Amino acid sequence: MEKIVLIDGNSILNRAFYGIMGSKMLTTPDGTYTNAVYGFLAILFRVLEDIDPQYLAVAFDLKAPTARHKLYEGYKANRKGMPNELAEQMPIIKDILKAMNITIIEKEGYEADDILGTLAKRSSKEGLDVTILSGDRDTFQLTSDKIKVRIPHTKVGKTEVDVFDEKAIIQKYGVTPIELIEVKGLMGDTSDNIPGVPGVGEKTALELIKKYHSIDNLYKEIEKGSADLKPKTMEKLTQNKDLAELSRTLGTINTEVPLEEQISNLKIKEWDKAQVLAKFKELKFNRFIERFNLNNVETKKKEENFEPLFEIKTVLPNDNIEELLQKINQNGKLFYLLSKEDVKEDAIIPKKITGMYIFIDSIIYEIKNDIEKYFKNILENNNILKYGYHLNEDYVLLKQMGISLEGICFDAEIAAYNLNPTNNHYTLEELASQYLNLDISEYLKSMGADESKNTQITLFSQTENVDSKKYKNAILVYVINKLYDVMIKKLQESGSQDLFNNIEMPLVKVLAGMQYEGIYADKEELIAFGDKLKEEIEALKQEIYKLCNEEFNINSTQQLGIVLFEKLKLPVYKKTKTGYSTDVDILEKLRPEHPVIDKILEYRSLMKLNSTYVDGLIPYINKKTGKIHSYFHQTITATGRISSTEPNLQNIPTRIELGKQIRKAFKATEGNIFIDADYSQIELRILAHISKDENMIHAFWNEEDIHKQAASKVFNIPLEEVTKEQRTAAKAVNFGIVYGISGFGLAEQLKISRKKAEEYITQYLEKYEGVKKFMDNIVENAKEKGYVETLFHRRRYIPELSSNNYMVRQFGSRVAMNTPIQGTAADIMKIAMIKVFDKLKQENLHAKIILQIHDELLIECKIEEKERVKQILKQCMEEAMKLDVPLEVEVSEADNWYDVK
């Protein structure tokens, strides 16, 4: 038997939208929302795979009023408008369905349900096996032995489907599908604002229809006086017969819609794969591209339409390489890309340079060897500006070859980050597509290259064969050149060119230098510390077993849950599909219930310390240098903060004393010392500057304890009478304000009631009027502009502020309040780092910045130079920016990272 699938487009799109949604929804690099489209397609493909139909159609609602609206003015009157994030995805899914040659049916005056009902009835009469795909249970009335309804559930991209036929409906509700219409007539439907009989709910409605089978029969029995009803139910029904009949009419799906489409026209056709591929690429649906092998699709563009973008010349030493060097010197610019390959040896970056590609005047020169010999002077010449991609990695690799990369001017990755720091799509292929409308894979194929194989290709204008790997590198350096013009213009338009030129690009060398220098880690000390931790872990294990009267796997959530909640009978706060939740929040609530909870929390803490910060750090110690060379990134965080990976040295614990001791293993090398400098309350000082709050400014200029002052203002008591607890509460509010803290968040942090926490925030904002004004204005301005900026015009777009979802809007508000403060702090730190780096170099000191941790800088220097380094560090950091309040820096010294703080 042939099969047909009929899809309720609005319903499935809506389900998909809320199934793949969080504080940050799926978007394309330009900010277009895609979560509903992605979820819709995931559901569609799952159903098509399961059913393998021969016919397919998707029905959508139109905005025009339907017969139901004309019959009852209040129909769906309580429905909120479609969220903007969902509405903008409606035309996208329709475009994709058209590219797939899937029939879309819309009919003015009728809802999608009516279209589906009509098509389902026609299809079943023609002998087809019918499946209706909908998230709306109203469609259950359509089920029969030939018509099934599938209800999908989507969460984080995973799709599950419940299937209902006539038997399943009878089993679930005890009435037939047609009788469900009668049930709705009695109970109504709040989601569609169908009134029903006031006071009659689902349970009563089902009981009545099971007994009387229809509203008409029920009222006949009432009129006869033979209905067996409770007095109150009788009264409700008698007084509201008209509403019951109206509601039944409103709830009945029309299966006689005058549709022009014939079932034969709904036969599944071949996709227009080129169009589908183009849409999927635009939306970054790479999984679907791979799933349907669309990368091998021949596009509509014919090969002859692709002109070579450049000419490639391979330059060997026996060629006139001097001519190329002279051209670069005259040009004063070097657009280049290093070709690299992975290496196994213990290098700072496990790669080596295998060649270089240079773009000049539509010609790309490939240099295979002798980069050190011929290009060292050019790469080290500060007057020849360098334009490239991922230049921090280049800096380290060249440094290992004895070349110091100077004249760093443009990095396409950093430019893209400055233009949109929440994008996260910064590969050259993605940037070429986004800014140049150039599909590199497609272009390579047009030239006869296959990236998956190292095929030989011949360019139209060349006689030599060019392997595809070489051509890929060549096109990437071409992209760098073209991106420069486009991106610089966009940076100018957004007002962030100075940020890019004066902060971000000079920082590349600083961060790369930090990675190159690294920090010495005493491997033996780390191992000894790990052994000590393991002893303590084992001792805790035995204590836990003793308190629980049995041995079990403490790391197993399921086993731990059974012990805590079934054997020790502790109160259950949360259950999951797999058992009891034992996450840290639950365990914190259980602390007063049993002494074993403290031991379990301590056990987990020590296990994490050992696995993440002892066993996890040792593999990163470089065998040649004895140091850890962490990557420092400037294109990861949305606020502009620097981040560290492989390993993350910014995340080593500081609050737990045992965790903090790990820092003892990080030591200055012989004859050297660590100098540490830390900004004091920089974010609060920036808040004082931006908000112009007189009380905060007064406190900082008079060197008052800002948290004590806040406590004094909030609790309306003299400064000298502020207790430790009051200062702690005020401190939490002070820092919480910076991060847009809610009453709930503050209550959790201080372990107080939500009401009390909200009172603290209200009282704080009453006393600090400038801060309140700033918070209110920044959110309103962000809603109007669509973005916020730091004092250095680092821009962050916040589409969440226009969301119809309350939680998403709240997230956007917190981002709007926090970004100008935290982002400005990040900018100030970057300026300070550049100043320190340049000053140390200018004075020819043997001192290097080796770590940056949020508001803190760590320098390693010769012991005899330490006093001068301290002066430089303090001066450069405190003078990084002039604020309305002073920037203050605390400086300390020691021979290891633990003692320096």
CSV table of N, CA and C in Angstrom, one decimal, residues 541-587:
chain,number,residue,atom,x,y,z
A,541,LYS,N,37.0,8.0,51.0
A,541,LYS,CA,36.3,6.9,50.5
A,541,LYS,C,35.8,6.0,51.6
A,542,GLN,N,36.8,5.6,52.5
A,542,GLN,CA,36.5,4.7,53.6
A,542,GLN,C,35.6,5.3,54.6
A,543,GLU,N,35.7,6.7,54.8
A,543,GLU,CA,34.7,7.3,55.7
A,543,GLU,C,33.3,7.3,55.2
A,544,ILE,N,33.2,7.5,53.8
A,544,ILE,CA,31.9,7.5,53.2
A,544,ILE,C,31.3,6.1,53.3
A,545,TYR,N,32.1,5.1,53.1
A,545,TYR,CA,31.6,3.7,53.2
A,545,TYR,C,31.1,3.4,54.6
A,546,LYS,N,31.9,3.9,55.6
A,546,LYS,CA,31.5,3.6,57.0
A,546,LYS,C,30.2,4.3,57.3
A,547,LEU,N,30.0,5.6,56.9
A,547,LEU,CA,28.8,6.3,57.2
A,547,LEU,C,27.6,5.7,56.5
A,548,CYS,N,27.8,5.1,55.4
A,548,CYS,CA,26.7,4.5,54.6
A,548,CYS,C,26.5,3.0,54.9
A,549,ASN,N,27.5,2.4,55.6
A,549,ASN,CA,27.4,1.0,56.0
A,549,ASN,C,27.5,0.1,54.8
A,550,GLU,N,28.2,0.5,53.7
A,550,GLU,CA,28.4,-0.4,52.6
A,550,GLU,C,29.4,0.3,51.6
A,551,GLU,N,30.0,-0.6,50.8
A,551,GLU,CA,30.9,-0.1,49.7
A,551,GLU,C,30.1,0.0,48.4
A,552,PHE,N,30.4,1.1,47.7
A,552,PHE,CA,29.7,1.3,46.4
A,552,PHE,C,30.6,2.2,45.5
A,553,ASN,N,30.2,2.4,44.3
A,553,ASN,CA,31.0,3.3,43.4
A,553,ASN,C,30.4,4.7,43.6
A,554,ILE,N,31.2,5.5,44.3
A,554,ILE,CA,30.8,6.9,44.7
A,554,ILE,C,30.7,7.7,43.4
A,555,ASN,N,31.4,7.4,42.4
A,555,ASN,CA,31.4,8.2,41.1
A,555,ASN,C,30.2,7.8,40.3
A,556,SER,N,29.4,6.8,40.6
A,556,SER,CA,28.2,6.4,39.9
A,556,SER,C,27.0,7.1,40.4
A,557,THR,N,26.4,8.0,39.6
A,557,THR,CA,25.2,8.7,40.1
A,557,THR,C,24.1,7.8,40.5
A,558,GLN,N,23.9,6.7,39.7
A,558,GLN,CA,22.9,5.8,40.0
A,558,GLN,C,23.1,5.1,41.4
A,559,GLN,N,24.3,4.6,41.6
A,559,GLN,CA,24.6,3.9,42.8
A,559,GLN,C,24.5,4.8,44.0
A,560,LEU,N,25.1,6.0,43.9
A,560,LEU,CA,25.0,7.0,44.9
A,560,LEU,C,23.6,7.4,45.3
A,561,GLY,N,22.7,7.6,44.2
A,561,GLY,CA,21.3,7.9,44.4
A,561,GLY,C,20.6,6.9,45.2
A,562,ILE,N,20.9,5.6,44.9
A,562,ILE,CA,20.2,4.5,45.6
A,562,ILE,C,20.6,4.5,47.1
A,563,VAL,N,21.9,4.7,47.4
A,563,VAL,CA,22.4,4.7,48.7
A,563,VAL,C,21.8,5.9,49.5
A,564,LEU,N,21.8,7.1,48.9
A,564,LEU,CA,21.3,8.3,49.6
A,564,LEU,C,19.8,8.3,49.9
A,565,PHE,N,19.1,7.9,48.8
A,565,PHE,CA,17.6,8.1,48.8
A,565,PHE,C,16.8,6.9,49.2
A,566,GLU,N,17.4,5.7,48.9
A,566,GLU,CA,16.6,4.5,49.2
A,566,GLU,C,17.1,3.8,50.5
A,567,LYS,N,18.4,3.9,50.7
A,567,LYS,CA,18.9,3.2,51.9
A,567,LYS,C,19.0,4.2,53.1
A,568,LEU,N,19.5,5.4,52.9
A,568,LEU,CA,19.6,6.4,54.0
A,568,LEU,C,18.3,7.2,54.1
A,569,LYS,N,17.4,7.0,53.1
A,569,LYS,CA,16.1,7.7,53.2
A,569,LYS,C,16.2,9.2,53.3
A,570,LEU,N,17.1,9.8,52.6
A,570,LEU,CA,17.2,11.3,52.6
A,570,LEU,C,16.1,11.8,51.6
A,571,PRO,N,15.7,13.1,51.9
A,571,PRO,CA,14.6,13.6,51.1
A,571,PRO,C,15.0,13.8,49.6
A,572,VAL,N,14.1,13.4,48.7
A,572,VAL,CA,14.3,13.4,47.3
A,572,VAL,C,13.9,14.8,46.7
A,573,TYR,N,14.8,15.5,46.1
A,573,TYR,CA,14.5,16.9,45.6
A,573,TYR,C,14.2,16.8,44.1
A,574,LYS,N,14.9,15.8,43.4
A,574,LYS,CA,14.8,15.8,41.9
A,574,LYS,C,15.1,14.4,41.4
A,575,LYS,N,14.3,14.0,40.5
A,575,LYS,CA,14.5,12.7,39.8
A,575,LYS,C,14.7,12.9,38.3
A,576,THR,N,15.5,12.1,37.7
A,576,THR,CA,15.7,12.2,36.2
A,576,THR,C,15.2,10.8,35.6
A,577,LYS,N,15.3,10.7,34.3
A,577,LYS,CA,14.9,9.5,33.7
A,577,LYS,C,15.7,8.3,34.1
A,578,THR,N,17.0,8.6,34.5
A,578,THR,CA,17.9,7.5,34.8
A,578,THR,C,18.0,7.2,36.3
A,579,GLY,N,17.3,8.0,37.1
A,579,GLY,CA,17.3,7.8,38.6
A,579,GLY,C,17.3,9.1,39.3
A,580,TYR,N,18.0,9.1,40.5
A,580,TYR,CA,18.0,10.3,41.4
A,580,TYR,C,19.1,11.3,40.9
A,581,SER,N,18.8,12.6,41.0
A,581,SER,CA,19.8,13.6,40.8
A,581,SER,C,20.7,13.7,42.0
A,582,THR,N,22.0,13.8,41.8
A,582,THR,CA,22.9,14.0,42.9
A,582,THR,C,23.9,15.1,42.5
A,583,ASP,N,23.4,16.1,41.8
A,583,ASP,CA,24.3,17.2,41.4
A,583,ASP,C,24.6,18.0,42.6
A,584,VAL,N,25.5,19.0,42.4
A,584,VAL,CA,26.0,19.7,43.6
A,584,VAL,C,24.9,20.6,44.3
A,585,ASP,N,24.0,21.1,43.5
A,585,ASP,CA,22.9,21.9,44.1
A,585,ASP,C,22.1,21.0,45.1
A,586,ILE,N,21.8,19.8,44.6
A,586,ILE,CA,21.0,18.9,45.5
A,586,ILE,C,21.8,18.5,46.7
A,587,LEU,N,23.1,18.2,46.6
A,587,LEU,CA,23.9,17.8,47.7
A,587,LEU,C,24.0,19.0,48.7
